[in-house]
PDB file of C-alpha atoms and ligand atoms in Angstrom:
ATOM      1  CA  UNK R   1       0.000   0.000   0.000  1.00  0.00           C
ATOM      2  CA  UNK R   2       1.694   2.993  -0.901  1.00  0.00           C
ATOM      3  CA  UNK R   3       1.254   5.976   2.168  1.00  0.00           C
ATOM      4  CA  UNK R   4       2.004   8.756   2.683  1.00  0.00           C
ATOM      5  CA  UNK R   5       2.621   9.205   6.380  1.00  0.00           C
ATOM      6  CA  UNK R   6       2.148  12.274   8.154  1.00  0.00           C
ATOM      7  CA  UNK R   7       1.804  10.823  11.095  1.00  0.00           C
ATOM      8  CA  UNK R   8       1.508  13.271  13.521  1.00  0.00           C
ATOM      9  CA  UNK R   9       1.665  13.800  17.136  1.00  0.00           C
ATOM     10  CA  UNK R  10      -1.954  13.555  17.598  1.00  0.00           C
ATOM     11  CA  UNK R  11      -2.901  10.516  15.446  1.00  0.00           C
ATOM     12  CA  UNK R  12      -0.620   8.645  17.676  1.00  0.00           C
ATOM     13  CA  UNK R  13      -2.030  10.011  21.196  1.00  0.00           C
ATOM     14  CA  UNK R  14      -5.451   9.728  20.056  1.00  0.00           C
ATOM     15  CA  UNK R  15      -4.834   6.099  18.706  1.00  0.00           C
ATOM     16  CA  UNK R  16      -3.713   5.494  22.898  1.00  0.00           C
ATOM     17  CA  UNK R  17      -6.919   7.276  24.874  1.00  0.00           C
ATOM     18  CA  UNK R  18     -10.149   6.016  22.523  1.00  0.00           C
ATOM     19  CA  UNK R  19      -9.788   2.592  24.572  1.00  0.00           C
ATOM     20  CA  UNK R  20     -11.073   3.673  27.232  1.00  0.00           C
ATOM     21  CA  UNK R  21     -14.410   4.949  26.134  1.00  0.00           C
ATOM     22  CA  UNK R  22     -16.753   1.552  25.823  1.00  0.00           C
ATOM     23  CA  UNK R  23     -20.151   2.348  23.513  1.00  0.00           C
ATOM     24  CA  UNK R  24     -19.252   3.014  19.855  1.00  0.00           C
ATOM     25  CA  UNK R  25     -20.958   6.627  19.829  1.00  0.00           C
ATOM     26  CA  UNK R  26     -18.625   7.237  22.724  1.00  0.00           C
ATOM     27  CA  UNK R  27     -15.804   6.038  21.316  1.00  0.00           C
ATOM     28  CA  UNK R  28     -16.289   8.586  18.573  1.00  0.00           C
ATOM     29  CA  UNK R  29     -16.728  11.655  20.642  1.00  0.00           C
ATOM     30  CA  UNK R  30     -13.683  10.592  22.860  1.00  0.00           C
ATOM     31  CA  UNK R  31     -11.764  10.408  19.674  1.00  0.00           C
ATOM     32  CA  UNK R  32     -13.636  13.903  18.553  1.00  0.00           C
ATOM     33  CA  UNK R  33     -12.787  16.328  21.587  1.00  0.00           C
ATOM     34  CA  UNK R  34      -8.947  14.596  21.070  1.00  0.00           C
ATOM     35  CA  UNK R  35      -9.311  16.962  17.953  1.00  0.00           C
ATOM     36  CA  UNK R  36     -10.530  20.029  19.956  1.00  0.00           C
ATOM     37  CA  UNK R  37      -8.280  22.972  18.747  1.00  0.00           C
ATOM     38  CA  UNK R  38      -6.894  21.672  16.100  1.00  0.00           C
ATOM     39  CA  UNK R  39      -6.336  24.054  12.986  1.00  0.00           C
ATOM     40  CA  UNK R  40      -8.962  24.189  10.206  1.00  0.00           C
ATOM     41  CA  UNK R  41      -6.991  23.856   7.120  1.00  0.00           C
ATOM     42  CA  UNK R  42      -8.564  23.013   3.466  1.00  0.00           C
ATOM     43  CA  UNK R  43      -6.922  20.748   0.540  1.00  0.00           C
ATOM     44  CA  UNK R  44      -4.784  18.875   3.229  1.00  0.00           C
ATOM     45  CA  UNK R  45      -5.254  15.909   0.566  1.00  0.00           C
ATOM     46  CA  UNK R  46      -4.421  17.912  -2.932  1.00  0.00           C
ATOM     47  CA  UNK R  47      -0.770  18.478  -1.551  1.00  0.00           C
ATOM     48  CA  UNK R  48       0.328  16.544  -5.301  1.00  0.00           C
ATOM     49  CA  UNK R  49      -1.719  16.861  -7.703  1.00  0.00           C
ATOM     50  CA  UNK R  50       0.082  14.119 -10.217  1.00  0.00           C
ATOM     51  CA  UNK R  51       0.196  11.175  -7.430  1.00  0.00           C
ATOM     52  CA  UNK R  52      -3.057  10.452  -5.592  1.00  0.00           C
ATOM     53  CA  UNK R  53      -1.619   8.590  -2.324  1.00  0.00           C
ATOM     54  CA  UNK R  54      -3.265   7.827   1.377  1.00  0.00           C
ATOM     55  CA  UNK R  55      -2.378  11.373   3.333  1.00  0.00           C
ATOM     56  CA  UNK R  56      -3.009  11.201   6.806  1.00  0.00           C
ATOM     57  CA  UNK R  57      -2.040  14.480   8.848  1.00  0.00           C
ATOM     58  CA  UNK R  58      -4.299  14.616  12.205  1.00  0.00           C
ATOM     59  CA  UNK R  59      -2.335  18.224  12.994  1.00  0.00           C
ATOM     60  CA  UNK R  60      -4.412  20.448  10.054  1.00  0.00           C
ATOM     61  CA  UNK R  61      -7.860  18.524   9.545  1.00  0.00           C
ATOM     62  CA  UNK R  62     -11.280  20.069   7.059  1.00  0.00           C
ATOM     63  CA  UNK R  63     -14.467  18.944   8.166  1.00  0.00           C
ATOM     64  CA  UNK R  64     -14.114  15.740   6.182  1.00  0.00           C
ATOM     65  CA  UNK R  65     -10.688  14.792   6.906  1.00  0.00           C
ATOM     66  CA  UNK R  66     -11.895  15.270  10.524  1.00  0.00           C
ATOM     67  CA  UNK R  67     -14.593  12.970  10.338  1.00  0.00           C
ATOM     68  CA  UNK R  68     -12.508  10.213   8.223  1.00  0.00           C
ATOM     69  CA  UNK R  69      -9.847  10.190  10.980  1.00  0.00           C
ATOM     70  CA  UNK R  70     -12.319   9.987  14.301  1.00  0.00           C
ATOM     71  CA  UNK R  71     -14.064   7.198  12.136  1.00  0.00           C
ATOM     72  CA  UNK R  72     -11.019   5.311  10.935  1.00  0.00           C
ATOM     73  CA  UNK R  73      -9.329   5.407  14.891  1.00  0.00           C
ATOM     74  CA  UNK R  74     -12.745   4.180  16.375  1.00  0.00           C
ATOM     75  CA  UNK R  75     -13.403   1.595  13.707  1.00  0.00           C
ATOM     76  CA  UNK R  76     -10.146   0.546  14.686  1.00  0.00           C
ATOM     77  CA  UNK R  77      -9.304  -2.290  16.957  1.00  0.00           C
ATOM     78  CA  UNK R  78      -8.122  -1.578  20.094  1.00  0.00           C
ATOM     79  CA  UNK R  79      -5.307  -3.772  21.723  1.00  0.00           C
ATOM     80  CA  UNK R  80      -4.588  -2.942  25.713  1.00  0.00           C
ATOM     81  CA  UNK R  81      -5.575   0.848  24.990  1.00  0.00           C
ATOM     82  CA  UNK R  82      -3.912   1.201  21.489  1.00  0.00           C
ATOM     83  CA  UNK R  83      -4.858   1.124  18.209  1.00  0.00           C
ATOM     84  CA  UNK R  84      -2.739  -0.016  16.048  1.00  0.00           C
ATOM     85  CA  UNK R  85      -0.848   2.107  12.772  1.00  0.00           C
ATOM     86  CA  UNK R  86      -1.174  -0.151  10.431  1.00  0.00           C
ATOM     87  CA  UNK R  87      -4.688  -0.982  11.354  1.00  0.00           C
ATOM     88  CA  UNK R  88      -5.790   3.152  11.249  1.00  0.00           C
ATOM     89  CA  UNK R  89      -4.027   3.597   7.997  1.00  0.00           C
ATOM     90  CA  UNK R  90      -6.019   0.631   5.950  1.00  0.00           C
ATOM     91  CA  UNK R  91      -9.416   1.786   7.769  1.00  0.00           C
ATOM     92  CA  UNK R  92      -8.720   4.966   6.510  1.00  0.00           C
ATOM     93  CA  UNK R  93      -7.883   3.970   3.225  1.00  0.00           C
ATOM     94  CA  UNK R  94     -11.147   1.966   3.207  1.00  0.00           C
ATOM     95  CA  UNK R  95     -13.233   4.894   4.560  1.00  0.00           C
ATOM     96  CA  UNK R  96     -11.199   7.636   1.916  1.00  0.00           C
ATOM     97  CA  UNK R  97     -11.301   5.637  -1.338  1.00  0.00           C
ATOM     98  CA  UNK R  98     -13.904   3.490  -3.088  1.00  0.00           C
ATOM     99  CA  UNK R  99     -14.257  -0.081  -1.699  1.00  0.00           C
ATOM    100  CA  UNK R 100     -10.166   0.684  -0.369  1.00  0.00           C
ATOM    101  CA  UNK R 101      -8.367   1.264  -3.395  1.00  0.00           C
ATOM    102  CA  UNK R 102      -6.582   3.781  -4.332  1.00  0.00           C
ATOM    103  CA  UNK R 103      -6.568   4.499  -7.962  1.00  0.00           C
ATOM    104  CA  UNK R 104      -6.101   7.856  -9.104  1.00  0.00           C
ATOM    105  CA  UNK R 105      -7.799  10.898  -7.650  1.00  0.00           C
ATOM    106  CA  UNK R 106     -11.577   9.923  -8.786  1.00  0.00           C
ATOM    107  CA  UNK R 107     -10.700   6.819  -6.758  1.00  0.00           C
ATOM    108  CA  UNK R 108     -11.415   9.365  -3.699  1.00  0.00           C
ATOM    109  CA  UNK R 109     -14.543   9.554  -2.310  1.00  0.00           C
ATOM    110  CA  UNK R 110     -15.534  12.921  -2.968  1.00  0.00           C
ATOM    111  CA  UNK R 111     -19.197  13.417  -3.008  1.00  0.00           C
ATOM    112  CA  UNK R 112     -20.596  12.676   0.596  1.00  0.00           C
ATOM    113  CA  UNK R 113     -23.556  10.785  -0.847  1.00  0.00           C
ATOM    114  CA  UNK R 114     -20.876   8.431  -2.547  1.00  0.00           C
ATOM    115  CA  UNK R 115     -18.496   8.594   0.636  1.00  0.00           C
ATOM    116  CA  UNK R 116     -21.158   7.005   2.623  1.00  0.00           C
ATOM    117  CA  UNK R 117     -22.725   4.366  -0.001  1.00  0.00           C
ATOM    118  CA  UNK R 118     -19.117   3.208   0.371  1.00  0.00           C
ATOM    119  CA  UNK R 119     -19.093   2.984   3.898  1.00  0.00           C
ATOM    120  CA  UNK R 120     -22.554   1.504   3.940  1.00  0.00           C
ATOM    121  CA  UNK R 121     -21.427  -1.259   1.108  1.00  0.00           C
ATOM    122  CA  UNK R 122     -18.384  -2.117   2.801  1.00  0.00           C
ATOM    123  CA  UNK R 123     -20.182  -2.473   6.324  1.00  0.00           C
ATOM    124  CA  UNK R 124     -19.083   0.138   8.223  1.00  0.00           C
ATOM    125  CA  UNK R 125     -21.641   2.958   8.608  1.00  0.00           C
ATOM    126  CA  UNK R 126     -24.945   2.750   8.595  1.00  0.00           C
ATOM    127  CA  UNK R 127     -27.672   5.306   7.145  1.00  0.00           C
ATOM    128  CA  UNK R 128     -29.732   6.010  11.107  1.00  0.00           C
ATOM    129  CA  UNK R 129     -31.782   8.982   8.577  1.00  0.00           C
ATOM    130  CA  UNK R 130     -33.183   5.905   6.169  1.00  0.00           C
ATOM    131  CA  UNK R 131     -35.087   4.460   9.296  1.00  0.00           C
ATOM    132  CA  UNK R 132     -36.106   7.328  10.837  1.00  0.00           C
ATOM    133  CA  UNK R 133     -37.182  10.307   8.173  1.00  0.00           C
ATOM    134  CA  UNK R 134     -39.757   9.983   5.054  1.00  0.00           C
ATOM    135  CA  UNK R 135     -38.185  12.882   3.743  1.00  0.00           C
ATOM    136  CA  UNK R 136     -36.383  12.071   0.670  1.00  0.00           C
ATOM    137  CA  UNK R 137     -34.276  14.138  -1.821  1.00  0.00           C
ATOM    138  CA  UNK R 138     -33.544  13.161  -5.040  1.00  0.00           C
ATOM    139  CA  UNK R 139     -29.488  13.544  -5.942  1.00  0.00           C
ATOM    140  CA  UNK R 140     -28.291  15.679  -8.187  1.00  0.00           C
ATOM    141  CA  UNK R 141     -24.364  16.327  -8.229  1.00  0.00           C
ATOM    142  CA  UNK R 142     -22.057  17.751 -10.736  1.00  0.00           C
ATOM    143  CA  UNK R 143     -20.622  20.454  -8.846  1.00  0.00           C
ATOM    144  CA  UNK R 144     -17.088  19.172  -9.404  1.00  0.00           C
ATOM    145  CA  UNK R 145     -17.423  18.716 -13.036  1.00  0.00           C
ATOM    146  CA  UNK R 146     -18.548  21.839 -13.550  1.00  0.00           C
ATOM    147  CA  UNK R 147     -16.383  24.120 -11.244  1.00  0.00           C
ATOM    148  CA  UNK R 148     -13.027  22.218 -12.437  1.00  0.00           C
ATOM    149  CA  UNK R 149     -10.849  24.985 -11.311  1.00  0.00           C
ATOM    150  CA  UNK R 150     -11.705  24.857  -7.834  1.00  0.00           C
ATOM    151  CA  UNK R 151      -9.939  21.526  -7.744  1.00  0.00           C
ATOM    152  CA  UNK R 152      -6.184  21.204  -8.674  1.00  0.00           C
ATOM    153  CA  UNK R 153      -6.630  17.650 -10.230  1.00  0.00           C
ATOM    154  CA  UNK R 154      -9.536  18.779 -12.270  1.00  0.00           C
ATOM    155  CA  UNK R 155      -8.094  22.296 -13.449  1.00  0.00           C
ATOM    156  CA  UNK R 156      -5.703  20.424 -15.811  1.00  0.00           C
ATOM    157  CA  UNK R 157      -7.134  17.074 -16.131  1.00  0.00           C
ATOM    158  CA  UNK R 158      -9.528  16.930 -19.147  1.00  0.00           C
ATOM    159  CA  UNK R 159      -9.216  12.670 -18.137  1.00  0.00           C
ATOM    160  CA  UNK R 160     -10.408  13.391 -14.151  1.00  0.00           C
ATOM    161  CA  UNK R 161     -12.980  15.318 -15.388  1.00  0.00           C
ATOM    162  CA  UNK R 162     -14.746  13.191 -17.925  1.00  0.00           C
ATOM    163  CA  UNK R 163     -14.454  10.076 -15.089  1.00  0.00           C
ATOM    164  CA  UNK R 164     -15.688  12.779 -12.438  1.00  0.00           C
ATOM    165  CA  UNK R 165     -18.649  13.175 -14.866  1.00  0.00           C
ATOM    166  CA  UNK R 166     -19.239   9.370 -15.016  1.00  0.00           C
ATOM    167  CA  UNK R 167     -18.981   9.530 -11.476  1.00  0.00           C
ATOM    168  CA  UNK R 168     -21.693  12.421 -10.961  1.00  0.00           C
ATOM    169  CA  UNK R 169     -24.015  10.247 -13.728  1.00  0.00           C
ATOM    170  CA  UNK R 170     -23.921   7.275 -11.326  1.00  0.00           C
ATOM    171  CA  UNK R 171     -24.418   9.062  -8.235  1.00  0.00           C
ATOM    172  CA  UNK R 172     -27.147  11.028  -9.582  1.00  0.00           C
ATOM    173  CA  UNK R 173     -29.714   8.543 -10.065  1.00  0.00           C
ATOM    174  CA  UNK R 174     -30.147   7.710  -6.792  1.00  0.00           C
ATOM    175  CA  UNK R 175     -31.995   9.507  -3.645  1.00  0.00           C
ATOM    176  CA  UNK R 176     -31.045  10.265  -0.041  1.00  0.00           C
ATOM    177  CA  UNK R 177     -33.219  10.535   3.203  1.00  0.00           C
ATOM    178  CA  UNK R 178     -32.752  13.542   5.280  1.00  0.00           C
ATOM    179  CA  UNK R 179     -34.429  15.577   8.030  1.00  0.00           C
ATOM    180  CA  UNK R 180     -35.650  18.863   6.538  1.00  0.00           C
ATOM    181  CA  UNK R 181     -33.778  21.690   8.825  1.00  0.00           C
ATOM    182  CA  UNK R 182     -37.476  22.683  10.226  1.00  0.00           C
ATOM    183  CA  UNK R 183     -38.477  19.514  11.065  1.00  0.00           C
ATOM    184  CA  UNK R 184     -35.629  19.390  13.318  1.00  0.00           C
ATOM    185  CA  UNK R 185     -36.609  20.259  17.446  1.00  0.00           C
ATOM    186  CA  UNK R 186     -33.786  22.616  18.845  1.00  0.00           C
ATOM    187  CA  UNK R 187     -32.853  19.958  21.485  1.00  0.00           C
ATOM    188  CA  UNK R 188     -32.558  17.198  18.429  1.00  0.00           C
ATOM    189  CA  UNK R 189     -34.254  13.919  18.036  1.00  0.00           C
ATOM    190  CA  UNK R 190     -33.959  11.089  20.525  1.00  0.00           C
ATOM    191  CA  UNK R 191     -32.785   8.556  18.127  1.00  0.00           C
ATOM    192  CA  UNK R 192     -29.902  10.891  16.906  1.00  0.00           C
ATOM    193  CA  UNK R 193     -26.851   9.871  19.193  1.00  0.00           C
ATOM    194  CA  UNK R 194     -23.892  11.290  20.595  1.00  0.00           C
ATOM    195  CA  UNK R 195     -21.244   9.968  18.168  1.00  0.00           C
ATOM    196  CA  UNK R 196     -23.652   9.952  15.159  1.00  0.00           C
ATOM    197  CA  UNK R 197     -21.679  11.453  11.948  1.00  0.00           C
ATOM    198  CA  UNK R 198     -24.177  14.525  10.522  1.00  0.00           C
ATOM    199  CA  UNK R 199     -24.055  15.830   7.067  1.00  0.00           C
ATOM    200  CA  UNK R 200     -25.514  19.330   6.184  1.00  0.00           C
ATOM    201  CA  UNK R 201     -27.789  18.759   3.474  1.00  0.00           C
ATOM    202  CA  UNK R 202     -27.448  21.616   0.695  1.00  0.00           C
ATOM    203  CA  UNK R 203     -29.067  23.766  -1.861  1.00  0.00           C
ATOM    204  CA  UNK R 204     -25.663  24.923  -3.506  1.00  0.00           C
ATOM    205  CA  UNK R 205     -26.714  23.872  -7.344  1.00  0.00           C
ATOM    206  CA  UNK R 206     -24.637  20.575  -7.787  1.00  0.00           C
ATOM    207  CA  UNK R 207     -23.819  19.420  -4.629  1.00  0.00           C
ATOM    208  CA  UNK R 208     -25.035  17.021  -2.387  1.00  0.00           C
ATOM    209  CA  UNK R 209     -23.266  18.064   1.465  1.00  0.00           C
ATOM    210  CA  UNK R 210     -21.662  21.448   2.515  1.00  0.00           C
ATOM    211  CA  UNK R 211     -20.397  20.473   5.767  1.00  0.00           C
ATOM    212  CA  UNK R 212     -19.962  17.064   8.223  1.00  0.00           C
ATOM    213  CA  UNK R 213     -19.318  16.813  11.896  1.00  0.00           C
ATOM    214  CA  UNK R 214     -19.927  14.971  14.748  1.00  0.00           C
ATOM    215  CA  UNK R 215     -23.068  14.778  17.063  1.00  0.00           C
ATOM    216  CA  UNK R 216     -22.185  16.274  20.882  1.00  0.00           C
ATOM    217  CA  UNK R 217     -24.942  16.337  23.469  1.00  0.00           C
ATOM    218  CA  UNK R 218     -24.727  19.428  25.568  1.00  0.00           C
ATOM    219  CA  UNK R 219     -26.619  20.049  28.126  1.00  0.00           C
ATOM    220  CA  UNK R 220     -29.210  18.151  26.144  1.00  0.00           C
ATOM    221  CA  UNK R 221     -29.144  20.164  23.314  1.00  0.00           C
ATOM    222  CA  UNK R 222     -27.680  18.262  20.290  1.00  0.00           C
ATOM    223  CA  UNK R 223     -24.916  20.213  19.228  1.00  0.00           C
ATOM    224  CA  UNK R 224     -21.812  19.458  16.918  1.00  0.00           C
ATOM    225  CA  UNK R 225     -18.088  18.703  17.508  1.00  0.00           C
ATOM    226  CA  UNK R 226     -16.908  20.003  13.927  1.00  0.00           C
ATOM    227  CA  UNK R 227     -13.895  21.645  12.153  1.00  0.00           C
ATOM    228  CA  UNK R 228     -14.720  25.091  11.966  1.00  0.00           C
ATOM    229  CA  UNK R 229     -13.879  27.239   8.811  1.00  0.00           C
ATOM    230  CA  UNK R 230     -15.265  30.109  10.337  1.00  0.00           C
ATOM    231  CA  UNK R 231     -13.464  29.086  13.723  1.00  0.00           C
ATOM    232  CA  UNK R 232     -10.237  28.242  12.179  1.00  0.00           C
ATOM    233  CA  UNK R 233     -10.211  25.014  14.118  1.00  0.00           C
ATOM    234  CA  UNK R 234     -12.317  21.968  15.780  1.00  0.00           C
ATOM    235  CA  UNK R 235     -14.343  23.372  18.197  1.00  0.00           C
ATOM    236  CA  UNK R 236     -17.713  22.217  20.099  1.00  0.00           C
ATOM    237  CA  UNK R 237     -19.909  24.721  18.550  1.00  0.00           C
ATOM    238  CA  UNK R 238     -21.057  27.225  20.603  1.00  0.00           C
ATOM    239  CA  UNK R 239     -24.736  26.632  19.967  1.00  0.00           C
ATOM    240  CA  UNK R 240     -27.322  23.853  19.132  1.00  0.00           C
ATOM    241  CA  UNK R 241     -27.435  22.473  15.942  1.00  0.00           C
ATOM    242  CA  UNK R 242     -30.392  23.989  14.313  1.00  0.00           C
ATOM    243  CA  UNK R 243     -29.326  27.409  15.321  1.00  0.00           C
ATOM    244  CA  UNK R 244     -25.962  26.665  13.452  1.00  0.00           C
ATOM    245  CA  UNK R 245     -28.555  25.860  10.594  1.00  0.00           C
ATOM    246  CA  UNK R 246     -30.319  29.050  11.131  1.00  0.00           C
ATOM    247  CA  UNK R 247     -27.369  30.902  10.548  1.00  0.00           C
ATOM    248  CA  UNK R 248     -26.361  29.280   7.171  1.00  0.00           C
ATOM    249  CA  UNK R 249     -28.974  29.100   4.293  1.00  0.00           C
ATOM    250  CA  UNK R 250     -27.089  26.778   1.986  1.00  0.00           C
ATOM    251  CA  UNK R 251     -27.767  24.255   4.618  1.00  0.00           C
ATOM    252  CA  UNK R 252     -31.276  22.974   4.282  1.00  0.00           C
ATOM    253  CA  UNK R 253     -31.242  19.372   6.399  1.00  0.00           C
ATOM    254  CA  UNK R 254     -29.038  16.748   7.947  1.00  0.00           C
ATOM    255  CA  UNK R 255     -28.149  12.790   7.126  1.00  0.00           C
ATOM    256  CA  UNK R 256     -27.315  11.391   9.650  1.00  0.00           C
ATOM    257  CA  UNK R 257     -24.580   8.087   9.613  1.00  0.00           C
ATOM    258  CA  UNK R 258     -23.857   5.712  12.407  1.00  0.00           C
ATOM    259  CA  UNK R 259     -20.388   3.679  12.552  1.00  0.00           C
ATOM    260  CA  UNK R 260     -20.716   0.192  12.452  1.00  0.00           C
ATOM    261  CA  UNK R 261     -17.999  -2.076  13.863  1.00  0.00           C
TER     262      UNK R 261
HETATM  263  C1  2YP B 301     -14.490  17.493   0.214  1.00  0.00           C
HETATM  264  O1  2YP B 301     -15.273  18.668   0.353  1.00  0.00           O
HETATM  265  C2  2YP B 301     -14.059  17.451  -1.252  1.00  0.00           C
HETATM  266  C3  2YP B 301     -13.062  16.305  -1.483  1.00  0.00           C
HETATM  267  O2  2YP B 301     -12.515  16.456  -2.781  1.00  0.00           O
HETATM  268  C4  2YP B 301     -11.922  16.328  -0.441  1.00  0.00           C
HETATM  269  O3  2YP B 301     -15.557  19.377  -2.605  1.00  0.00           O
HETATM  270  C5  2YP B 301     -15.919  18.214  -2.652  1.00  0.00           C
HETATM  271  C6  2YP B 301     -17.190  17.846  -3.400  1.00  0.00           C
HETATM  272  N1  2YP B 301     -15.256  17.187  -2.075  1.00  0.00           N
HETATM  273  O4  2YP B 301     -11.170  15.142  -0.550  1.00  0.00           O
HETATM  274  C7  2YP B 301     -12.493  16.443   0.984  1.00  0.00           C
HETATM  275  C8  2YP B 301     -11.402  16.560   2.035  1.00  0.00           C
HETATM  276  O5  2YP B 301     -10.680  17.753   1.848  1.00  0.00           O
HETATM  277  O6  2YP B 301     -13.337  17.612   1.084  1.00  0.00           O
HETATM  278  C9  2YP B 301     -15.940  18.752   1.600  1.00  0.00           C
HETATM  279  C10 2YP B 301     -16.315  20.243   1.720  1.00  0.00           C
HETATM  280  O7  2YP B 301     -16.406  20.581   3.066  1.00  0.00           O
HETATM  281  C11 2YP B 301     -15.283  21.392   3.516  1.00  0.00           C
HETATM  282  C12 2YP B 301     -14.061  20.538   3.544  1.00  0.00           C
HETATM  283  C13 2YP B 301     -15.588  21.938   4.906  1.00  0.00           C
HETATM  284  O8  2YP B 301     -16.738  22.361   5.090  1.00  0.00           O
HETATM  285  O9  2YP B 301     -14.692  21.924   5.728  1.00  0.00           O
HETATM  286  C14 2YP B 301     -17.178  17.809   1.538  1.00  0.00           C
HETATM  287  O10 2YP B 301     -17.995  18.291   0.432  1.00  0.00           O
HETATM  288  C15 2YP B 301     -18.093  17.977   2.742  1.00  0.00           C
HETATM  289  O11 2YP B 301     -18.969  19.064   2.348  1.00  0.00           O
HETATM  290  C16 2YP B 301     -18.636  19.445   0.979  1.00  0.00           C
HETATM  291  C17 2YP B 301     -17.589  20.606   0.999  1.00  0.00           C
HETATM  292  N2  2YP B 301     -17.264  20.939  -0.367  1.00  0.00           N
HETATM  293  C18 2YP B 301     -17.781  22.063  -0.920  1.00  0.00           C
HETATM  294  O12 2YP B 301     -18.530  22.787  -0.285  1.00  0.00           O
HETATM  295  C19 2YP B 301     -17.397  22.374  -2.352  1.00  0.00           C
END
């Protein structure tokens, strides 16, 4: 497997404290507030745009790469409070990449929708929304395809695009359950858990997600351990969930995704 590791200092602590927590959901958030702090800092994966290879760098994390690293350490198994490196790096690379291998930048999971159909396929999350909303919304992505610049593999890659097109085709024919942002009560819903992975549903033309973090009970209001652009950094944000949603209309719902182990 080729990797690149950037293995730092707090992919290795974290791997030693998320044995202690017992419950998968709070396996997650232990692994989560390990995060807390940590710099907000986009395209942590696009460092080389001619060799797509497994990046892992816990020190600068986006709201995905956060979410792919708490899910790959507590997917992980544990042995006498550790988690092994070899055993993060392939559950990452099974969480980043379709069905674990990497093959070229399209091989990466980019779209949330496909991102967790992966995850689902391969056993490993499972879609808590599906059982628990009616609302559906149909997908309809090609936001990548058609804003190639914004994407350093795409700007010069007439080959990337055309197979991110085929991609978008696929993905597009399907449809997603969500929770509409009004049906959503401030303090959440009781079958949305601490732990549970939540994906901010959008109405940006072409795109499926905007935004992922993790669920955080505070005080009983659901709130969200996240990686803040706004922030700069992971933080526990500051208020519940559906007043985060207030304050952003390109968010118009959550999925929400449950690790499996
Ligand atoms: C993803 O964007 C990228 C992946 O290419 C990248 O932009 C897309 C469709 N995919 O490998 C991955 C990790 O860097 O990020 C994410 C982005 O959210 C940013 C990172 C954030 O809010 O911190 C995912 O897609 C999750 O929500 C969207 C959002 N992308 C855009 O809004 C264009």
């Amino acid at each position: 497997m080729m990797s690149k590791f950037l293995f730092g200092s707090l992919c290795a602590l974290a791997l030693s404290t998320s044995a202690y927590a017992q419950e998968n959901g709070d396996v997650m958030v232990s692994n989560a507030i390990g995060f807390l702090d940590i710099p907000y800092v986009a395209h942590t994966l696009d460092l080389d745009d001619d060799k797509e290879e497994l990046t892992i760098n816990c020190d600068e994390v986006d709201c995905t790469t956060l979410v792919e690293y708490v899910l790959a350490m507590s997917i992980s198994p544990t042995e006498d409070g550790q988690v092994a490196e070899g055993d993060f790096a392939d559950n990452l690379q099974k969480i980043r990449y379709r069905d674990g291998k990497v093959d070229g930048y399209t091989s990466r999971l980019h779209y949330i929708t496909d991102w967790a159909n992966n995850g689902i396929r391969n056993g490993f999350l499972e879609d808590i929304t599906e059982k628990n909303s009616p609302y559906v919304k149909k997908v309809s992505v090609n936001y990548m395809s058609t804003h190639p610049e914004q994407y350093r593999q795409l700007a010069h890659s007439a080959e990337n695009v055309a197979k991110m097109k085929e991609i978008e085709k696929n993905l597009s024919q399907g449809e997603i359950h969500y929770i509409p942002m009004e049906n959503l009560p401030y303090n959440g819903l009781p079958w949305i858990k601490n732990g549970d992975i939540i994906a901010f549903v959008t109405n940006i033309p072409g795109l499926d997600v905007a935004h992922m973090g993790i669920a955080f009970y505070v005080e009983g209001k659901l709130s969200l351990i996240h990686a803040s652009s706004s922030s700069k950094k992971v933080v526990v944000s500051r208020v519940a969930l559906t007043q985060m949603m207030k304050s952003n209309d390109k968010w118009i719902g959550i999925r929400v995704l449950r690790m499996k182990k």
